[in-house]
Amino acid sequence: MATALTARVITKDDIGPDVVQVDFEMVDPPEIRYEAGQYIILHTAEQNGKVVKRSYSIASPPNSRGFSLCVKVVGVASQFVSDLKSGDQVKFSGPWGMGKFTFPEKTESEIVLVATGTGFSPINSILHSKLAAHPETKFLFLWGLKREQDIYLQNVLDEAAKKHPHFSYRIILSDASPSWPGKRGMLSKVFSDEIGAVDGKEYFLAGNGAMIVRVEGYLKGHGVPVEKIHKEIFFLPAEV
Ligand SMILES: Cc1cc2nc3c(=O)[nH]c(=O)nc-3n(C[C@H](O)[C@H](O)[C@H](O)COP(=O)(O)OP(=O)(O)OC[C@H]3O[C@@H](n4cnc5c(N)ncnc54)[C@H](O)[C@@H]3O)c2cc1C
């Protein structure tokens, strides 16, 4: 069994409809090492005498003093996260997933980051730590959400795009209001139009498993090698 570590809540903010950001500082041990794209397993509420454990991608860039999570409130564990208050202590294990959704040490490829909903978390960590380190690499982020009000932390994306000309992003809404000036549709359906030619690119797909299965199928079907496709499936809906 993995050793449980302890962290303390510094702040919790509501950053979108049903999305909270929680910033933690390490307590025991006092420091943590992680790479952008890794996740932790958080010990949350107790149910039927058992602790409910759930995985959460780290949303902050590597920082030995602590980490941030961005969580969509959908059930018992995420409600536990949403109810956390400054000073509360939590147990967790990790970080996990080294080499799975983490950025390659060397890449000649253009980077295509694709997320639905809070799949933005590991991508946010990658953007914060890798944009400045790879000024010659082109980064594109495609983010699928439902409605305008579901967009959060867009200021972070705007600042990144301003500061790093090699980075651009597009938000695609599946249920936008008539006044939405941006892209519309299901991310998995508009994906091919958005990226154009698939070769010479490395892909990071995070969030809803249905989107990931479809986009991965498209990429593989067009000859993209598996080692160029990194996936972090948060959940798999009943029908994919
Ligand atoms: C590696 C990994 C990293 C993850 N990172 C994150 C993260 O950074 N942020 C985050 O919010 N979740 C993340 N998740 C999902 C998280 O582990 C939980 O599954 C989620 O919080 C739901 O747990 P729950 O007990 O609240 O609800 P449950 O009762 O377990 O789930 C209710 C239903 O909600 C749906 N669901 C689960 N997660 C989401 C979601 N993120 N958005 C919309 N619907 C969802 C599923 O259909 C699920 O059946 C991650 C999962 C994995 C495997």
PDB file of C-alpha atoms and ligand atoms in Angstrom:
ATOM      1  CA  MET A   1       0.000   0.000   0.000  1.00  0.00           C
ATOM      2  CA  ALA A   2       1.336   3.466  -0.940  1.00  0.00           C
ATOM      3  CA  THR A   3       2.357   5.700   1.965  1.00  0.00           C
ATOM      4  CA  ALA A   4      -0.145   8.489   2.606  1.00  0.00           C
ATOM      5  CA  LEU A   5       1.247  12.014   2.484  1.00  0.00           C
ATOM      6  CA  THR A   6      -0.381  15.018   4.155  1.00  0.00           C
ATOM      7  CA  ALA A   7      -1.134  18.446   2.691  1.00  0.00           C
ATOM      8  CA  ARG A   8      -2.980  21.474   4.038  1.00  0.00           C
ATOM      9  CA  VAL A   9      -5.471  23.676   2.176  1.00  0.00           C
ATOM     10  CA  ILE A  10      -4.214  27.228   1.662  1.00  0.00           C
ATOM     11  CA  THR A  11      -7.155  28.545  -0.394  1.00  0.00           C
ATOM     12  CA  LYS A  12     -10.231  27.239  -2.152  1.00  0.00           C
ATOM     13  CA  ASP A  13     -11.891  29.279  -4.904  1.00  0.00           C
ATOM     14  CA  ASP A  14     -14.986  28.733  -7.008  1.00  0.00           C
ATOM     15  CA  ILE A  15     -13.607  29.314 -10.504  1.00  0.00           C
ATOM     16  CA  GLY A  16     -16.529  28.177 -12.636  1.00  0.00           C
ATOM     17  CA  PRO A  17     -19.992  26.681 -12.337  1.00  0.00           C
ATOM     18  CA  ASP A  18     -19.311  23.614 -10.166  1.00  0.00           C
ATOM     19  CA  VAL A  19     -15.537  23.903 -10.619  1.00  0.00           C
ATOM     20  CA  VAL A  20     -13.289  24.635  -7.640  1.00  0.00           C
ATOM     21  CA  GLN A  21      -9.575  25.294  -7.445  1.00  0.00           C
ATOM     22  CA  VAL A  22      -7.823  24.230  -4.255  1.00  0.00           C
ATOM     23  CA  ASP A  23      -4.233  25.221  -3.476  1.00  0.00           C
ATOM     24  CA  PHE A  24      -2.417  22.895  -1.054  1.00  0.00           C
ATOM     25  CA  GLU A  25       0.862  23.220   0.823  1.00  0.00           C
ATOM     26  CA  MET A  26       2.788  20.153   1.914  1.00  0.00           C
ATOM     27  CA  VAL A  27       2.810  19.202   5.604  1.00  0.00           C
ATOM     28  CA  ASP A  28       4.319  15.707   5.779  1.00  0.00           C
ATOM     29  CA  PRO A  29       6.742  15.431   4.128  1.00  0.00           C
ATOM     30  CA  PRO A  30       7.374  19.174   3.829  1.00  0.00           C
ATOM     31  CA  GLU A  31       8.313  18.918   0.145  1.00  0.00           C
ATOM     32  CA  ILE A  32       7.004  17.112  -2.934  1.00  0.00           C
ATOM     33  CA  ARG A  33       8.484  16.496  -6.389  1.00  0.00           C
ATOM     34  CA  TYR A  34       6.270  16.127  -9.448  1.00  0.00           C
ATOM     35  CA  GLU A  35       6.319  16.674 -13.200  1.00  0.00           C
ATOM     36  CA  ALA A  36       3.663  18.514 -15.185  1.00  0.00           C
ATOM     37  CA  GLY A  37       1.001  15.983 -16.202  1.00  0.00           C
ATOM     38  CA  GLN A  38       1.181  13.774 -13.091  1.00  0.00           C
ATOM     39  CA  TYR A  39      -1.728  13.092 -10.736  1.00  0.00           C
ATOM     40  CA  ILE A  40      -2.324  12.271  -7.100  1.00  0.00           C
ATOM     41  CA  ILE A  41      -4.832   9.947  -5.429  1.00  0.00           C
ATOM     42  CA  LEU A  42      -6.765  11.923  -2.835  1.00  0.00           C
ATOM     43  CA  HIS A  43      -8.359  10.304   0.225  1.00  0.00           C
ATOM     44  CA  THR A  44     -11.781  11.930   0.426  1.00  0.00           C
ATOM     45  CA  ALA A  45     -15.067  11.255   2.219  1.00  0.00           C
ATOM     46  CA  GLU A  46     -15.858   8.061   4.106  1.00  0.00           C
ATOM     47  CA  GLN A  47     -18.608   5.890   2.658  1.00  0.00           C
ATOM     48  CA  ASN A  48     -19.804   2.655   4.277  1.00  0.00           C
ATOM     49  CA  GLY A  49     -16.765   2.718   6.576  1.00  0.00           C
ATOM     50  CA  LYS A  50     -14.321   3.024   3.644  1.00  0.00           C
ATOM     51  CA  VAL A  51     -12.342   6.043   2.484  1.00  0.00           C
ATOM     52  CA  VAL A  52     -13.279   7.055  -1.069  1.00  0.00           C
ATOM     53  CA  LYS A  53     -10.062   7.543  -3.051  1.00  0.00           C
ATOM     54  CA  ARG A  54     -10.058   9.450  -6.340  1.00  0.00           C
ATOM     55  CA  SER A  55      -7.386  10.513  -8.821  1.00  0.00           C
ATOM     56  CA  TYR A  56      -6.828  14.215  -9.546  1.00  0.00           C
ATOM     57  CA  SER A  57      -4.374  15.675 -12.031  1.00  0.00           C
ATOM     58  CA  ILE A  58      -2.100  18.361 -10.650  1.00  0.00           C
ATOM     59  CA  ALA A  59      -3.074  21.681 -12.246  1.00  0.00           C
ATOM     60  CA  SER A  60      -0.064  23.709 -11.056  1.00  0.00           C
ATOM     61  CA  PRO A  61       3.468  23.700 -12.476  1.00  0.00           C
ATOM     62  CA  PRO A  62       6.076  21.757 -10.453  1.00  0.00           C
ATOM     63  CA  ASN A  63       6.568  23.386  -7.054  1.00  0.00           C
ATOM     64  CA  SER A  64       8.232  21.604  -4.145  1.00  0.00           C
ATOM     65  CA  ARG A  65       6.074  23.400  -1.549  1.00  0.00           C
ATOM     66  CA  GLY A  66       2.693  22.209  -2.815  1.00  0.00           C
ATOM     67  CA  PHE A  67       0.215  21.784  -5.657  1.00  0.00           C
ATOM     68  CA  SER A  68      -3.200  22.875  -6.947  1.00  0.00           C
ATOM     69  CA  LEU A  69      -6.202  20.872  -8.097  1.00  0.00           C
ATOM     70  CA  CYS A  70      -9.148  22.002 -10.261  1.00  0.00           C
ATOM     71  CA  VAL A  71     -12.149  19.786  -9.672  1.00  0.00           C
ATOM     72  CA  LYS A  72     -15.631  19.571 -11.191  1.00  0.00           C
ATOM     73  CA  VAL A  73     -18.234  18.809  -8.508  1.00  0.00           C
ATOM     74  CA  VAL A  74     -20.144  15.726  -9.673  1.00  0.00           C
ATOM     75  CA  GLY A  75     -20.331  13.287  -6.734  1.00  0.00           C
ATOM     76  CA  VAL A  76     -19.162  12.349  -3.252  1.00  0.00           C
ATOM     77  CA  ALA A  77     -15.385  12.786  -3.659  1.00  0.00           C
ATOM     78  CA  SER A  78     -15.527  16.013  -5.639  1.00  0.00           C
ATOM     79  CA  GLN A  79     -18.100  17.392  -3.166  1.00  0.00           C
ATOM     80  CA  PHE A  80     -15.594  16.606  -0.390  1.00  0.00           C
ATOM     81  CA  VAL A  81     -12.987  18.656  -2.294  1.00  0.00           C
ATOM     82  CA  SER A  82     -15.468  21.490  -2.786  1.00  0.00           C
ATOM     83  CA  ASP A  83     -16.270  21.539   0.955  1.00  0.00           C
ATOM     84  CA  LEU A  84     -12.591  21.902   1.964  1.00  0.00           C
ATOM     85  CA  LYS A  85     -11.662  25.055   3.863  1.00  0.00           C
ATOM     86  CA  SER A  86      -8.435  26.887   4.426  1.00  0.00           C
ATOM     87  CA  GLY A  87      -6.392  25.007   7.078  1.00  0.00           C
ATOM     88  CA  ASP A  88      -8.020  21.592   6.478  1.00  0.00           C
ATOM     89  CA  GLN A  89      -5.575  18.718   6.115  1.00  0.00           C
ATOM     90  CA  VAL A  90      -5.921  15.908   3.561  1.00  0.00           C
ATOM     91  CA  LYS A  91      -4.169  12.597   2.931  1.00  0.00           C
ATOM     92  CA  PHE A  92      -3.090  11.511  -0.522  1.00  0.00           C
ATOM     93  CA  SER A  93      -0.658   9.269  -2.364  1.00  0.00           C
ATOM     94  CA  GLY A  94       1.500  10.052  -5.359  1.00  0.00           C
ATOM     95  CA  PRO A  95       2.489  11.708  -7.513  1.00  0.00           C
ATOM     96  CA  TRP A  96       1.620   9.032 -10.085  1.00  0.00           C
ATOM     97  CA  GLY A  97       1.739   8.692 -13.869  1.00  0.00           C
ATOM     98  CA  MET A  98       5.351   9.571 -14.616  1.00  0.00           C
ATOM     99  CA  GLY A  99       5.989   9.074 -18.335  1.00  0.00           C
ATOM    100  CA  LYS A 100       2.297   8.632 -19.154  1.00  0.00           C
ATOM    101  CA  PHE A 101       0.974  12.162 -19.615  1.00  0.00           C
ATOM    102  CA  THR A 102       4.274  13.890 -18.881  1.00  0.00           C
ATOM    103  CA  PHE A 103       6.091  16.009 -21.444  1.00  0.00           C
ATOM    104  CA  PRO A 104       8.864  14.269 -23.405  1.00  0.00           C
ATOM    105  CA  GLU A 105      12.404  15.352 -22.565  1.00  0.00           C
ATOM    106  CA  LYS A 106      13.070  16.064 -26.236  1.00  0.00           C
ATOM    107  CA  THR A 107      10.535  16.690 -28.957  1.00  0.00           C
ATOM    108  CA  GLU A 108      10.824  17.868 -32.537  1.00  0.00           C
ATOM    109  CA  SER A 109       7.059  17.801 -32.906  1.00  0.00           C
ATOM    110  CA  GLU A 110       4.400  20.470 -32.699  1.00  0.00           C
ATOM    111  CA  ILE A 111       2.414  19.929 -29.482  1.00  0.00           C
ATOM    112  CA  VAL A 112      -1.380  19.563 -29.683  1.00  0.00           C
ATOM    113  CA  LEU A 113      -3.131  19.675 -26.300  1.00  0.00           C
ATOM    114  CA  VAL A 114      -6.771  18.604 -26.271  1.00  0.00           C
ATOM    115  CA  ALA A 115      -9.134  18.697 -23.273  1.00  0.00           C
ATOM    116  CA  THR A 116     -12.762  18.607 -22.317  1.00  0.00           C
ATOM    117  CA  GLY A 117     -13.852  20.260 -19.031  1.00  0.00           C
ATOM    118  CA  THR A 118     -11.396  19.840 -16.173  1.00  0.00           C
ATOM    119  CA  GLY A 119      -9.126  17.902 -18.527  1.00  0.00           C
ATOM    120  CA  PHE A 120      -7.591  21.372 -18.633  1.00  0.00           C
ATOM    121  CA  SER A 121      -5.847  20.613 -15.278  1.00  0.00           C
ATOM    122  CA  PRO A 122      -2.794  18.624 -16.458  1.00  0.00           C
ATOM    123  CA  ILE A 123      -2.598  20.794 -19.581  1.00  0.00           C
ATOM    124  CA  ASN A 124      -2.494  23.936 -17.440  1.00  0.00           C
ATOM    125  CA  SER A 125       0.463  22.431 -15.586  1.00  0.00           C
ATOM    126  CA  ILE A 126       2.200  21.575 -18.889  1.00  0.00           C
ATOM    127  CA  LEU A 127       1.596  25.074 -20.298  1.00  0.00           C
ATOM    128  CA  HIS A 128       2.931  26.790 -17.175  1.00  0.00           C
ATOM    129  CA  SER A 129       6.117  24.791 -17.108  1.00  0.00           C
ATOM    130  CA  LYS A 130       6.879  23.994 -20.763  1.00  0.00           C
ATOM    131  CA  LEU A 131       5.980  27.064 -22.876  1.00  0.00           C
ATOM    132  CA  ALA A 132       8.951  29.110 -21.709  1.00  0.00           C
ATOM    133  CA  ALA A 133      11.272  26.081 -21.835  1.00  0.00           C
ATOM    134  CA  HIS A 134      10.403  25.289 -25.490  1.00  0.00           C
ATOM    135  CA  PRO A 135      10.301  28.622 -27.344  1.00  0.00           C
ATOM    136  CA  GLU A 136      10.889  26.927 -30.735  1.00  0.00           C
ATOM    137  CA  THR A 137       8.009  24.477 -30.341  1.00  0.00           C
ATOM    138  CA  LYS A 138       4.523  25.327 -31.574  1.00  0.00           C
ATOM    139  CA  PHE A 139       1.753  24.603 -29.010  1.00  0.00           C
ATOM    140  CA  LEU A 140      -1.958  24.470 -29.841  1.00  0.00           C
ATOM    141  CA  PHE A 141      -4.615  23.927 -27.149  1.00  0.00           C
ATOM    142  CA  LEU A 142      -8.160  22.879 -28.086  1.00  0.00           C
ATOM    143  CA  TRP A 143     -10.617  23.025 -25.177  1.00  0.00           C
ATOM    144  CA  GLY A 144     -14.121  21.606 -25.436  1.00  0.00           C
ATOM    145  CA  LEU A 145     -16.812  22.853 -23.060  1.00  0.00           C
ATOM    146  CA  LYS A 146     -20.597  23.133 -23.194  1.00  0.00           C
ATOM    147  CA  ARG A 147     -21.542  26.778 -22.686  1.00  0.00           C
ATOM    148  CA  GLU A 148     -19.904  30.202 -22.342  1.00  0.00           C
ATOM    149  CA  GLN A 149     -20.399  30.135 -18.552  1.00  0.00           C
ATOM    150  CA  ASP A 150     -18.369  26.909 -18.282  1.00  0.00           C
ATOM    151  CA  ILE A 151     -15.168  28.666 -19.392  1.00  0.00           C
ATOM    152  CA  TYR A 152     -12.741  29.287 -16.517  1.00  0.00           C
ATOM    153  CA  LEU A 153      -9.191  30.647 -16.198  1.00  0.00           C
ATOM    154  CA  GLN A 154      -9.397  32.123 -19.711  1.00  0.00           C
ATOM    155  CA  ASN A 155      -7.253  35.021 -18.462  1.00  0.00           C
ATOM    156  CA  VAL A 156      -4.454  32.486 -17.891  1.00  0.00           C
ATOM    157  CA  LEU A 157      -4.736  31.321 -21.504  1.00  0.00           C
ATOM    158  CA  ASP A 158      -4.857  34.888 -22.831  1.00  0.00           C
ATOM    159  CA  GLU A 159      -1.777  35.854 -20.834  1.00  0.00           C
ATOM    160  CA  ALA A 160       0.083  32.770 -22.070  1.00  0.00           C
ATOM    161  CA  ALA A 161      -0.836  33.534 -25.695  1.00  0.00           C
ATOM    162  CA  LYS A 162       0.311  37.144 -25.289  1.00  0.00           C
ATOM    163  CA  LYS A 163       3.597  36.167 -23.675  1.00  0.00           C
ATOM    164  CA  HIS A 164       4.365  33.169 -25.909  1.00  0.00           C
ATOM    165  CA  PRO A 165       3.712  33.769 -29.630  1.00  0.00           C
ATOM    166  CA  HIS A 166       4.332  30.047 -30.267  1.00  0.00           C
ATOM    167  CA  PHE A 167       1.165  29.228 -28.252  1.00  0.00           C
ATOM    168  CA  SER A 168      -2.437  29.551 -29.399  1.00  0.00           C
ATOM    169  CA  TYR A 169      -5.720  28.153 -28.115  1.00  0.00           C
ATOM    170  CA  ARG A 170      -9.282  27.699 -29.267  1.00  0.00           C
ATOM    171  CA  ILE A 171     -12.376  27.075 -27.163  1.00  0.00           C
ATOM    172  CA  ILE A 172     -15.066  24.939 -28.813  1.00  0.00           C
ATOM    173  CA  LEU A 173     -18.559  25.035 -27.283  1.00  0.00           C
ATOM    174  CA  SER A 174     -21.101  22.272 -27.895  1.00  0.00           C
ATOM    175  CA  ASP A 175     -24.083  24.235 -26.555  1.00  0.00           C
ATOM    176  CA  ALA A 176     -23.173  27.902 -27.100  1.00  0.00           C
ATOM    177  CA  SER A 177     -25.669  30.775 -27.046  1.00  0.00           C
ATOM    178  CA  PRO A 178     -26.450  32.377 -30.436  1.00  0.00           C
ATOM    179  CA  SER A 179     -24.103  35.286 -29.612  1.00  0.00           C
ATOM    180  CA  TRP A 180     -20.981  33.089 -29.124  1.00  0.00           C
ATOM    181  CA  PRO A 181     -18.469  34.340 -31.709  1.00  0.00           C
ATOM    182  CA  GLY A 182     -16.129  31.355 -31.417  1.00  0.00           C
ATOM    183  CA  LYS A 183     -16.070  27.744 -32.569  1.00  0.00           C
ATOM    184  CA  ARG A 184     -19.061  25.435 -32.079  1.00  0.00           C
ATOM    185  CA  GLY A 185     -19.642  21.702 -32.002  1.00  0.00           C
ATOM    186  CA  MET A 186     -18.455  18.538 -30.257  1.00  0.00           C
ATOM    187  CA  LEU A 187     -14.693  18.672 -29.905  1.00  0.00           C
ATOM    188  CA  SER A 188     -14.283  15.120 -31.206  1.00  0.00           C
ATOM    189  CA  LYS A 189     -16.235  16.024 -34.350  1.00  0.00           C
ATOM    190  CA  VAL A 190     -14.511  19.325 -35.185  1.00  0.00           C
ATOM    191  CA  PHE A 191     -11.059  18.095 -34.144  1.00  0.00           C
ATOM    192  CA  SER A 192      -9.906  17.086 -37.633  1.00  0.00           C
ATOM    193  CA  ASP A 193     -10.813  20.499 -39.124  1.00  0.00           C
ATOM    194  CA  GLU A 194      -9.035  22.273 -36.265  1.00  0.00           C
ATOM    195  CA  ILE A 195      -5.696  20.521 -36.565  1.00  0.00           C
ATOM    196  CA  GLY A 196      -5.416  19.874 -40.313  1.00  0.00           C
ATOM    197  CA  ALA A 197      -2.520  17.514 -41.161  1.00  0.00           C
ATOM    198  CA  VAL A 198      -1.886  15.075 -38.309  1.00  0.00           C
ATOM    199  CA  ASP A 199       1.772  14.232 -38.872  1.00  0.00           C
ATOM    200  CA  GLY A 200       4.728  15.933 -37.197  1.00  0.00           C
ATOM    201  CA  LYS A 201       2.655  16.479 -34.060  1.00  0.00           C
ATOM    202  CA  GLU A 202       2.542  15.018 -30.558  1.00  0.00           C
ATOM    203  CA  TYR A 203      -0.863  14.791 -28.855  1.00  0.00           C
ATOM    204  CA  PHE A 204      -1.982  15.137 -25.229  1.00  0.00           C
ATOM    205  CA  LEU A 205      -5.660  14.228 -24.707  1.00  0.00           C
ATOM    206  CA  ALA A 206      -7.349  14.689 -21.288  1.00  0.00           C
ATOM    207  CA  GLY A 207     -10.842  14.565 -19.822  1.00  0.00           C
ATOM    208  CA  ASN A 208     -13.945  12.767 -21.050  1.00  0.00           C
ATOM    209  CA  GLY A 209     -13.068   9.251 -22.239  1.00  0.00           C
ATOM    210  CA  ALA A 210     -15.591   9.387 -25.090  1.00  0.00           C
ATOM    211  CA  MET A 211     -13.779  12.338 -26.667  1.00  0.00           C
ATOM    212  CA  ILE A 212     -10.409  10.675 -26.131  1.00  0.00           C
ATOM    213  CA  VAL A 213     -11.469   7.343 -27.680  1.00  0.00           C
ATOM    214  CA  ARG A 214     -12.812   9.136 -30.779  1.00  0.00           C
ATOM    215  CA  VAL A 215      -9.858  11.472 -31.251  1.00  0.00           C
ATOM    216  CA  GLU A 216      -7.370   8.670 -30.634  1.00  0.00           C
ATOM    217  CA  GLY A 217      -9.207   6.482 -33.180  1.00  0.00           C
ATOM    218  CA  TYR A 218      -9.005   9.272 -35.745  1.00  0.00           C
ATOM    219  CA  LEU A 219      -5.286   9.827 -35.126  1.00  0.00           C
ATOM    220  CA  LYS A 220      -4.383   6.126 -35.253  1.00  0.00           C
ATOM    221  CA  GLY A 221      -6.532   5.711 -38.363  1.00  0.00           C
ATOM    222  CA  HIS A 222      -4.465   8.445 -40.004  1.00  0.00           C
ATOM    223  CA  GLY A 223      -1.165   6.793 -39.150  1.00  0.00           C
ATOM    224  CA  VAL A 224      -0.110   8.665 -35.983  1.00  0.00           C
ATOM    225  CA  PRO A 225       2.160   6.316 -33.973  1.00  0.00           C
ATOM    226  CA  VAL A 226       0.890   5.359 -30.493  1.00  0.00           C
ATOM    227  CA  GLU A 227       3.953   6.854 -28.806  1.00  0.00           C
ATOM    228  CA  LYS A 228       2.868  10.280 -30.090  1.00  0.00           C
ATOM    229  CA  ILE A 229      -0.520  10.018 -28.331  1.00  0.00           C
ATOM    230  CA  HIS A 230      -0.666  10.621 -24.552  1.00  0.00           C
ATOM    231  CA  LYS A 231      -4.004  10.076 -22.809  1.00  0.00           C
ATOM    232  CA  GLU A 232      -5.483  10.870 -19.404  1.00  0.00           C
ATOM    233  CA  ILE A 233      -9.021   9.499 -19.256  1.00  0.00           C
ATOM    234  CA  PHE A 234     -10.872  11.048 -16.297  1.00  0.00           C
ATOM    235  CA  PHE A 235     -14.060   9.003 -16.760  1.00  0.00           C
ATOM    236  CA  LEU A 236     -15.719   6.805 -19.370  1.00  0.00           C
ATOM    237  CA  PRO A 237     -19.394   7.466 -20.057  1.00  0.00           C
ATOM    238  CA  ALA A 238     -21.582   4.369 -20.506  1.00  0.00           C
ATOM    239  CA  GLU A 239     -21.723   4.906 -24.276  1.00  0.00           C
ATOM    240  CA  VAL A 240     -18.611   5.843 -26.201  1.00  0.00           C
TER     241      VAL A 240
HETATM  242  C1  LIG B   1      -5.851  10.186 -13.743  1.00  0.00           C
HETATM  243  C2  LIG B   1      -7.122  10.952 -13.410  1.00  0.00           C
HETATM  244  C3  LIG B   1      -7.062  12.312 -13.191  1.00  0.00           C
HETATM  245  C4  LIG B   1      -8.226  13.029 -12.895  1.00  0.00           C
HETATM  246  N1  LIG B   1      -8.138  14.370 -12.698  1.00  0.00           N
HETATM  247  C5  LIG B   1      -9.253  15.092 -12.458  1.00  0.00           C
HETATM  248  C6  LIG B   1      -9.178  16.518 -12.311  1.00  0.00           C
HETATM  249  O1  LIG B   1      -8.101  17.123 -12.403  1.00  0.00           O
HETATM  250  N2  LIG B   1     -10.334  17.187 -12.077  1.00  0.00           N
HETATM  251  C7  LIG B   1     -11.550  16.547 -11.968  1.00  0.00           C
HETATM  252  O2  LIG B   1     -12.564  17.227 -11.763  1.00  0.00           O
HETATM  253  N3  LIG B   1     -11.637  15.194 -12.106  1.00  0.00           N
HETATM  254  C8  LIG B   1     -10.533  14.461 -12.316  1.00  0.00           C
HETATM  255  N4  LIG B   1     -10.612  13.107 -12.425  1.00  0.00           N
HETATM  256  C9  LIG B   1     -11.910  12.434 -12.097  1.00  0.00           C
HETATM  257  C10 LIG B   1     -11.946  12.115 -10.580  1.00  0.00           C
HETATM  258  O3  LIG B   1     -11.035  11.085 -10.287  1.00  0.00           O
HETATM  259  C11 LIG B   1     -13.322  11.608 -10.098  1.00  0.00           C
HETATM  260  O4  LIG B   1     -13.731  10.539 -10.908  1.00  0.00           O
HETATM  261  C12 LIG B   1     -14.392  12.688 -10.106  1.00  0.00           C
HETATM  262  O5  LIG B   1     -14.050  13.745  -9.204  1.00  0.00           O
HETATM  263  C13 LIG B   1     -15.769  12.110  -9.714  1.00  0.00           C
HETATM  264  O6  LIG B   1     -15.725  11.536  -8.444  1.00  0.00           O
HETATM  265  P1  LIG B   1     -16.986  11.691  -7.464  1.00  0.00           P
HETATM  266  O7  LIG B   1     -16.839  10.716  -6.334  1.00  0.00           O
HETATM  267  O8  LIG B   1     -17.167  13.130  -7.107  1.00  0.00           O
HETATM  268  O9  LIG B   1     -18.228  11.292  -8.370  1.00  0.00           O
HETATM  269  P2  LIG B   1     -18.645   9.865  -8.917  1.00  0.00           P
HETATM  270  O10 LIG B   1     -19.911   9.469  -8.295  1.00  0.00           O
HETATM  271  O11 LIG B   1     -17.499   8.904  -8.822  1.00  0.00           O
HETATM  272  O12 LIG B   1     -18.848  10.195 -10.457  1.00  0.00           O
HETATM  273  C14 LIG B   1     -20.052  10.669 -10.976  1.00  0.00           C
HETATM  274  C15 LIG B   1     -19.959  10.741 -12.493  1.00  0.00           C
HETATM  275  O13 LIG B   1     -19.371  12.003 -12.856  1.00  0.00           O
HETATM  276  C16 LIG B   1     -18.713  11.880 -14.102  1.00  0.00           C
HETATM  277  N5  LIG B   1     -17.391  12.538 -13.957  1.00  0.00           N
HETATM  278  C17 LIG B   1     -16.272  12.096 -13.300  1.00  0.00           C
HETATM  279  N6  LIG B   1     -15.294  13.024 -13.368  1.00  0.00           N
HETATM  280  C18 LIG B   1     -15.806  14.067 -14.070  1.00  0.00           C
HETATM  281  C19 LIG B   1     -15.282  15.317 -14.487  1.00  0.00           C
HETATM  282  N7  LIG B   1     -13.994  15.687 -14.184  1.00  0.00           N
HETATM  283  N8  LIG B   1     -16.077  16.152 -15.198  1.00  0.00           N
HETATM  284  C20 LIG B   1     -17.361  15.800 -15.524  1.00  0.00           C
HETATM  285  N9  LIG B   1     -17.912  14.608 -15.166  1.00  0.00           N
HETATM  286  C21 LIG B   1     -17.147  13.753 -14.453  1.00  0.00           C
HETATM  287  C22 LIG B   1     -18.620  10.399 -14.435  1.00  0.00           C
HETATM  288  O14 LIG B   1     -19.542  10.138 -15.488  1.00  0.00           O
HETATM  289  C23 LIG B   1     -19.039   9.716 -13.169  1.00  0.00           C
HETATM  290  O15 LIG B   1     -19.670   8.519 -13.434  1.00  0.00           O
HETATM  291  C24 LIG B   1      -9.474  12.359 -12.771  1.00  0.00           C
HETATM  292  C25 LIG B   1      -9.530  10.962 -12.994  1.00  0.00           C
HETATM  293  C26 LIG B   1      -8.381  10.275 -13.329  1.00  0.00           C
HETATM  294  C27 LIG B   1      -8.470   8.782 -13.575  1.00  0.00           C
END
